[in-house]
Backbone as JSON Lines, residues from 0, in Angstrom:
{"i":0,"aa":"X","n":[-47.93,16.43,72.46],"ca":[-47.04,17.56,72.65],"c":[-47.52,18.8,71.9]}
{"i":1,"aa":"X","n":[-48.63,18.82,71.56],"ca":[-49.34,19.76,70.21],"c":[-49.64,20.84,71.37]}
{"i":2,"aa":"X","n":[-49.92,20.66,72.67],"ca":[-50.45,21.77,73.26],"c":[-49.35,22.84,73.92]}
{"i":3,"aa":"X","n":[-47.81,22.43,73.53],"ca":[-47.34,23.02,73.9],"c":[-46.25,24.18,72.96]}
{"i":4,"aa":"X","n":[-45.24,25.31,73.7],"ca":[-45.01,26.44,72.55],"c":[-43.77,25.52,71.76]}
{"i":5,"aa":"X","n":[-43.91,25.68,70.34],"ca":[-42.96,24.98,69.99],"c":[-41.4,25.21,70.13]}
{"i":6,"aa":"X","n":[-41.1,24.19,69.79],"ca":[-39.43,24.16,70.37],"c":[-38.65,24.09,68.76]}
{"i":7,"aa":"X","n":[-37.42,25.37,68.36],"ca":[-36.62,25.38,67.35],"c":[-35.66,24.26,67.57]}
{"i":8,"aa":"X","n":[-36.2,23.59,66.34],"ca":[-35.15,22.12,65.75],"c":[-35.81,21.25,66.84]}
{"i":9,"aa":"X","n":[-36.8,20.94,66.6],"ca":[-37.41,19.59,67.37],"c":[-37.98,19.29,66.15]}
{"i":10,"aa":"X","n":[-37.11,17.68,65.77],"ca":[-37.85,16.86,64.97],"c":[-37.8,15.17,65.41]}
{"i":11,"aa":"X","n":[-38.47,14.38,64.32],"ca":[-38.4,13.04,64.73],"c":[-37.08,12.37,64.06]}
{"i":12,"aa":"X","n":[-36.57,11.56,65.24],"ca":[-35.62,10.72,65.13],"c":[-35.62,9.5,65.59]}
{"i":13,"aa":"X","n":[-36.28,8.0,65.13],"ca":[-36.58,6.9,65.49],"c":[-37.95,6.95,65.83]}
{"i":14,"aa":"X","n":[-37.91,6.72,67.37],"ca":[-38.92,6.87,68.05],"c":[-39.37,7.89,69.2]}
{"i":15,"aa":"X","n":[-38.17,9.1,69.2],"ca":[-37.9,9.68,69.85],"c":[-38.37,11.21,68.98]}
{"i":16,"aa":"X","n":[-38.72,12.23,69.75],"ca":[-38.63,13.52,68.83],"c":[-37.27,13.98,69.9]}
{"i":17,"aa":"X","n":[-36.36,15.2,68.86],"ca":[-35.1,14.78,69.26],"c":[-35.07,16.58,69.04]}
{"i":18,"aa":"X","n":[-34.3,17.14,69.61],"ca":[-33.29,18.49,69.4],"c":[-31.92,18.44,69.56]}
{"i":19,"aa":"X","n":[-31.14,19.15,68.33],"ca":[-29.96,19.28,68.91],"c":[-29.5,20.23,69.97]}
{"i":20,"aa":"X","n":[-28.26,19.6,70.75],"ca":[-27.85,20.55,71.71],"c":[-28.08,21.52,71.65]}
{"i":21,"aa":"X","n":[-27.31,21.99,70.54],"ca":[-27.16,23.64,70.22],"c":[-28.58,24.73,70.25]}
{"i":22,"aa":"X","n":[-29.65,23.33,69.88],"ca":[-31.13,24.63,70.05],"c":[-31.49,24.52,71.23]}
{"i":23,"aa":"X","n":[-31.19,23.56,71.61],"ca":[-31.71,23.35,73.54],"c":[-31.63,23.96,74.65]}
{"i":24,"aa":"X","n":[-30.35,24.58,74.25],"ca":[-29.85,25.18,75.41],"c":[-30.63,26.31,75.58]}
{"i":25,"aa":"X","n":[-30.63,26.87,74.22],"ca":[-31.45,28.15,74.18],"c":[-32.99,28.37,74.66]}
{"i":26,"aa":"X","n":[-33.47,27.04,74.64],"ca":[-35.19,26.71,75.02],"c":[-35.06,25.69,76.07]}
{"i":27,"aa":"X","n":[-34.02,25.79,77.14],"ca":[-33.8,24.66,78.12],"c":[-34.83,24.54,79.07]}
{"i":28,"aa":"X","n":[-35.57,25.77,79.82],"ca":[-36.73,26.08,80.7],"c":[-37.77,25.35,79.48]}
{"i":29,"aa":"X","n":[-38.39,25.8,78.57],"ca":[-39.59,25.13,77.67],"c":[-39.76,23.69,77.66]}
{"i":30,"aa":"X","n":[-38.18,23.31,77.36],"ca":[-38.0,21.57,76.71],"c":[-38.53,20.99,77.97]}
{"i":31,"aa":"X","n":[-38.02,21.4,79.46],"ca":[-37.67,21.07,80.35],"c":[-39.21,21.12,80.91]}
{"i":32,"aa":"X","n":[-39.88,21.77,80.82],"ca":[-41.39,22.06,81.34],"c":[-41.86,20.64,80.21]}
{"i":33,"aa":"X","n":[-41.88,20.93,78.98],"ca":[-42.58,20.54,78.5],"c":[-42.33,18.57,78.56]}
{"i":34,"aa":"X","n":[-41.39,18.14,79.16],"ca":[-41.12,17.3,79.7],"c":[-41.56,16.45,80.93]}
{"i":35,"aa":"X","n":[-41.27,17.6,81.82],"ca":[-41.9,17.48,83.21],"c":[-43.6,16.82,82.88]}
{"i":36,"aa":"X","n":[-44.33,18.01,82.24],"ca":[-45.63,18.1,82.66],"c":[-46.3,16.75,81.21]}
{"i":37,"aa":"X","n":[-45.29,16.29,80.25],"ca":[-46.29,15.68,79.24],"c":[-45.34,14.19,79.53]}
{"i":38,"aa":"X","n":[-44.61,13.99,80.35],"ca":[-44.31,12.74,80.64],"c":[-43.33,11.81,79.63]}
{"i":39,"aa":"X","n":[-43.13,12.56,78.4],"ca":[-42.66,12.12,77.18],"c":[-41.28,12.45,77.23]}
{"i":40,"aa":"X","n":[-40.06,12.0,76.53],"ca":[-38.96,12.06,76.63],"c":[-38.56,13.1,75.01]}
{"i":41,"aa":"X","n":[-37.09,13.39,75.01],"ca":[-36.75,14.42,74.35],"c":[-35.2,13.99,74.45]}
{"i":42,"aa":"X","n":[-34.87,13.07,73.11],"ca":[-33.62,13.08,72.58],"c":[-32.55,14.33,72.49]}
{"i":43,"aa":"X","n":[-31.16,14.77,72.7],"ca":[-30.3,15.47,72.5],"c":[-29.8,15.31,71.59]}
{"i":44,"aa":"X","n":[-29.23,15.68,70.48],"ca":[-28.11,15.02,69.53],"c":[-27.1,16.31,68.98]}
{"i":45,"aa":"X","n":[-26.14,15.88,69.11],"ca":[-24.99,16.45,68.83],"c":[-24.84,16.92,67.47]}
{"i":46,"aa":"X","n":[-23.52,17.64,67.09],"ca":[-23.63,18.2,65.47],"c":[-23.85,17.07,64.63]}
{"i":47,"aa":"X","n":[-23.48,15.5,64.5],"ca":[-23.86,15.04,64.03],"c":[-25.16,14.21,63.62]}
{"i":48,"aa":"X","n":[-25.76,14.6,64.61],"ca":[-27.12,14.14,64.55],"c":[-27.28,13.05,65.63]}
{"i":49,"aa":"X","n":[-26.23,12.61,66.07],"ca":[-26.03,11.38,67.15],"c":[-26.65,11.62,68.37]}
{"i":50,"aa":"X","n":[-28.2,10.59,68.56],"ca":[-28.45,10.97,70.0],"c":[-27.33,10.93,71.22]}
{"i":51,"aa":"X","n":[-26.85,11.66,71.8],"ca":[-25.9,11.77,73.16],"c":[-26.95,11.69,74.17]}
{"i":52,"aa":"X","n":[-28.23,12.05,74.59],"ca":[-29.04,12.03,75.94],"c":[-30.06,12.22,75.5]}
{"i":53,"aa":"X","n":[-30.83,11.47,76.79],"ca":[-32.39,11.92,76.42],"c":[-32.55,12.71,77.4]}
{"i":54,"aa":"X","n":[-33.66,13.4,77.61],"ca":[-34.21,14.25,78.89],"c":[-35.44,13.55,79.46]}
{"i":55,"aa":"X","n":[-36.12,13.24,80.32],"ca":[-36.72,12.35,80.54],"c":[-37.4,13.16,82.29]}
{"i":56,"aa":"X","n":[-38.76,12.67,82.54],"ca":[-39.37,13.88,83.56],"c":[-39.31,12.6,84.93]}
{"i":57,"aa":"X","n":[-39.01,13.25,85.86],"ca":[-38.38,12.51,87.02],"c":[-39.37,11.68,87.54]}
{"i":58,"aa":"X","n":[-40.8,11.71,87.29],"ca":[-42.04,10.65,87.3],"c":[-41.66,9.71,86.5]}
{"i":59,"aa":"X","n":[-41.52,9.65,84.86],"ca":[-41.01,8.69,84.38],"c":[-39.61,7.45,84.83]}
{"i":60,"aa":"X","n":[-38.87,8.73,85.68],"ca":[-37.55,8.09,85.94],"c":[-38.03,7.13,87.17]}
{"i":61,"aa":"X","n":[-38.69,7.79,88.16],"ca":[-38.86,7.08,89.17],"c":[-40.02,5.81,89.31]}
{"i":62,"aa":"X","n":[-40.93,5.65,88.35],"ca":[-41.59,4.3,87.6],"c":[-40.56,3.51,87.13]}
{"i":63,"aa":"X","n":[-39.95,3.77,86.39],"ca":[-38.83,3.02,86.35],"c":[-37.79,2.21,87.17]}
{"i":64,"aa":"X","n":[-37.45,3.37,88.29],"ca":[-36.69,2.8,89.22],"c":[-37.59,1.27,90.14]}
{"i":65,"aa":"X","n":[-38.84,2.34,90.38],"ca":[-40.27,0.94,91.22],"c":[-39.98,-0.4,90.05]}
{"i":66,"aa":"X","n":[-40.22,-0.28,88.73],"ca":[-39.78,-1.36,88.22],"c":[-38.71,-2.24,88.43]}
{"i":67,"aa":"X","n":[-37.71,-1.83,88.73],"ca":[-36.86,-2.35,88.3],"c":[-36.33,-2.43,89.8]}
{"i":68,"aa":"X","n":[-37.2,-2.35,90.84],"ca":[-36.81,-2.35,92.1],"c":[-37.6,-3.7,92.31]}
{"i":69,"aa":"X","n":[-39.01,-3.67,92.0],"ca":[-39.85,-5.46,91.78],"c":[-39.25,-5.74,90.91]}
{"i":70,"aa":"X","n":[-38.79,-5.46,90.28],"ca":[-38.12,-6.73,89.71],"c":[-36.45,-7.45,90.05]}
{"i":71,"aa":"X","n":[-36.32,-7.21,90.62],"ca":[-35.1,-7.24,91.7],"c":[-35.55,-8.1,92.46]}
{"i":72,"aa":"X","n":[-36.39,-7.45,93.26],"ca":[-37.1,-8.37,94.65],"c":[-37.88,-9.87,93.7]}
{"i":73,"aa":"X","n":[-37.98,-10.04,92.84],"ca":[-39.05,-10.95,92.24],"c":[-37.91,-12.05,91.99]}
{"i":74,"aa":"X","n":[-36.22,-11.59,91.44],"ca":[-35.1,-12.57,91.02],"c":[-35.4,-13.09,91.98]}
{"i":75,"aa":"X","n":[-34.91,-12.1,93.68],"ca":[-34.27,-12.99,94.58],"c":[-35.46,-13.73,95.3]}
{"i":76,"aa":"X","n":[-36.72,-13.4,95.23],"ca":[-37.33,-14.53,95.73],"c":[-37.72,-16.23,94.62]}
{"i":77,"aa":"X","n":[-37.1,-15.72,93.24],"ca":[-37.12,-17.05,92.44],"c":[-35.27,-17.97,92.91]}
{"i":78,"aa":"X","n":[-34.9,-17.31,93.14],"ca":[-33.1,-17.61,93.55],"c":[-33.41,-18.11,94.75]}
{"i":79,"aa":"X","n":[-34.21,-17.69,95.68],"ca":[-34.78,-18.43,96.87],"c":[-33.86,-17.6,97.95]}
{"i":80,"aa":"X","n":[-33.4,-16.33,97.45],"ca":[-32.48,-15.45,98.68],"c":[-34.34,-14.49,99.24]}
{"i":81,"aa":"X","n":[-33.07,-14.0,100.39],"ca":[-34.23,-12.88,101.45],"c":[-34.34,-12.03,100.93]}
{"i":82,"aa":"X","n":[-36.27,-11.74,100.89],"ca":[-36.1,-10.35,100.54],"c":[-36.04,-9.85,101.05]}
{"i":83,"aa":"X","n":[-35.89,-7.97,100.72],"ca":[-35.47,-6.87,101.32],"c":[-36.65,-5.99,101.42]}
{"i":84,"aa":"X","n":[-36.93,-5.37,101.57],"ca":[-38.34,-4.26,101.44],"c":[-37.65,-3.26,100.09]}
{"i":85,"aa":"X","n":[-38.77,-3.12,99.98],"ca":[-38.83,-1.88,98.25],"c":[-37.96,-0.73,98.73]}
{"i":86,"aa":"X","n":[-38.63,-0.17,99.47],"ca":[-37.65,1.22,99.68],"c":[-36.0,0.95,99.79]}
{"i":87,"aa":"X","n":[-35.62,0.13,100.99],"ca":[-34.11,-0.49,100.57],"c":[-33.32,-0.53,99.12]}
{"i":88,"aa":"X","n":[-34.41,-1.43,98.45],"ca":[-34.15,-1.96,97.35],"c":[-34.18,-0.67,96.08]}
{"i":89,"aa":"X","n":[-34.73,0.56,96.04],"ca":[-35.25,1.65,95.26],"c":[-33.51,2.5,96.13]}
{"i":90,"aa":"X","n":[-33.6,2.61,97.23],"ca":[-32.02,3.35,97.97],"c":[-31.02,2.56,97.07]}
{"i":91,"aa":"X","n":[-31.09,1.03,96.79],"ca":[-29.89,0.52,96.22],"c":[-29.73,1.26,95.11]}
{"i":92,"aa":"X","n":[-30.68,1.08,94.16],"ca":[-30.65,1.51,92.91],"c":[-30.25,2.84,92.71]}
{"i":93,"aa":"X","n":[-30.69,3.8,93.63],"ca":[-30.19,5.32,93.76],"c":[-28.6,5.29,93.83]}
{"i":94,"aa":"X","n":[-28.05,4.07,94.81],"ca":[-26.59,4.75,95.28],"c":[-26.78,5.22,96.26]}
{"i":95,"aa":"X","n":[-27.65,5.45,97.56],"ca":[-28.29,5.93,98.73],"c":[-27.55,4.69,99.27]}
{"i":96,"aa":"X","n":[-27.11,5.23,100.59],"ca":[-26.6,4.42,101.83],"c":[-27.85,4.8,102.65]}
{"i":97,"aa":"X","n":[-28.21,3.57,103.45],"ca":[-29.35,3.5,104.68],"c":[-29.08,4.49,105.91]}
């Protein structure tokens, strides 16, 4: 994340580097780029310091979803039910009707 303009009140929290709301909003286009394009996620936290959200770049989100879409299809062929095709199975996960 070194190559990008820095962001006021971005520090580390766990394993996450984290901003509170309150500076975010103000650098929401930056955080938000700098998200998109470095693939890395970006904790929110409230006045108390409490992560409330992460921000997370919609490539990451949607690897995720493929995960967790084989792995869906992988239960029901150990359960011995029919499978479905991926895309179906990626619409379930969305909340998408066919």
């Amino acid at each position: 994340m070194d190559d990008y303009a820095p962001l006021e009140g971005l520090h580390k929290l766990g394993p996450w580097d984290a901003i509170p709301i309150s500076s975010a909003g103000k650098q929401l286009n930056v955080l938000a780029r700098r998200v998109a394009d470095s693939r890395d996620d970006i904790a929110l936290t409230d006045e108390d310091g409490k992560i409330v959200a992460l921000v997370i770049s919609p490539a990451v989100l949607e690897d995720l979803e493929d995960e967790l879409a084989i792995t869906r299809a992988e239960l029901r062929t150990l359960k011995g039910e029919e499978g479905i095709p991926h895309e179906d199975v990626v619409r379930e996960i969305r909340g998408e009707t066919p």
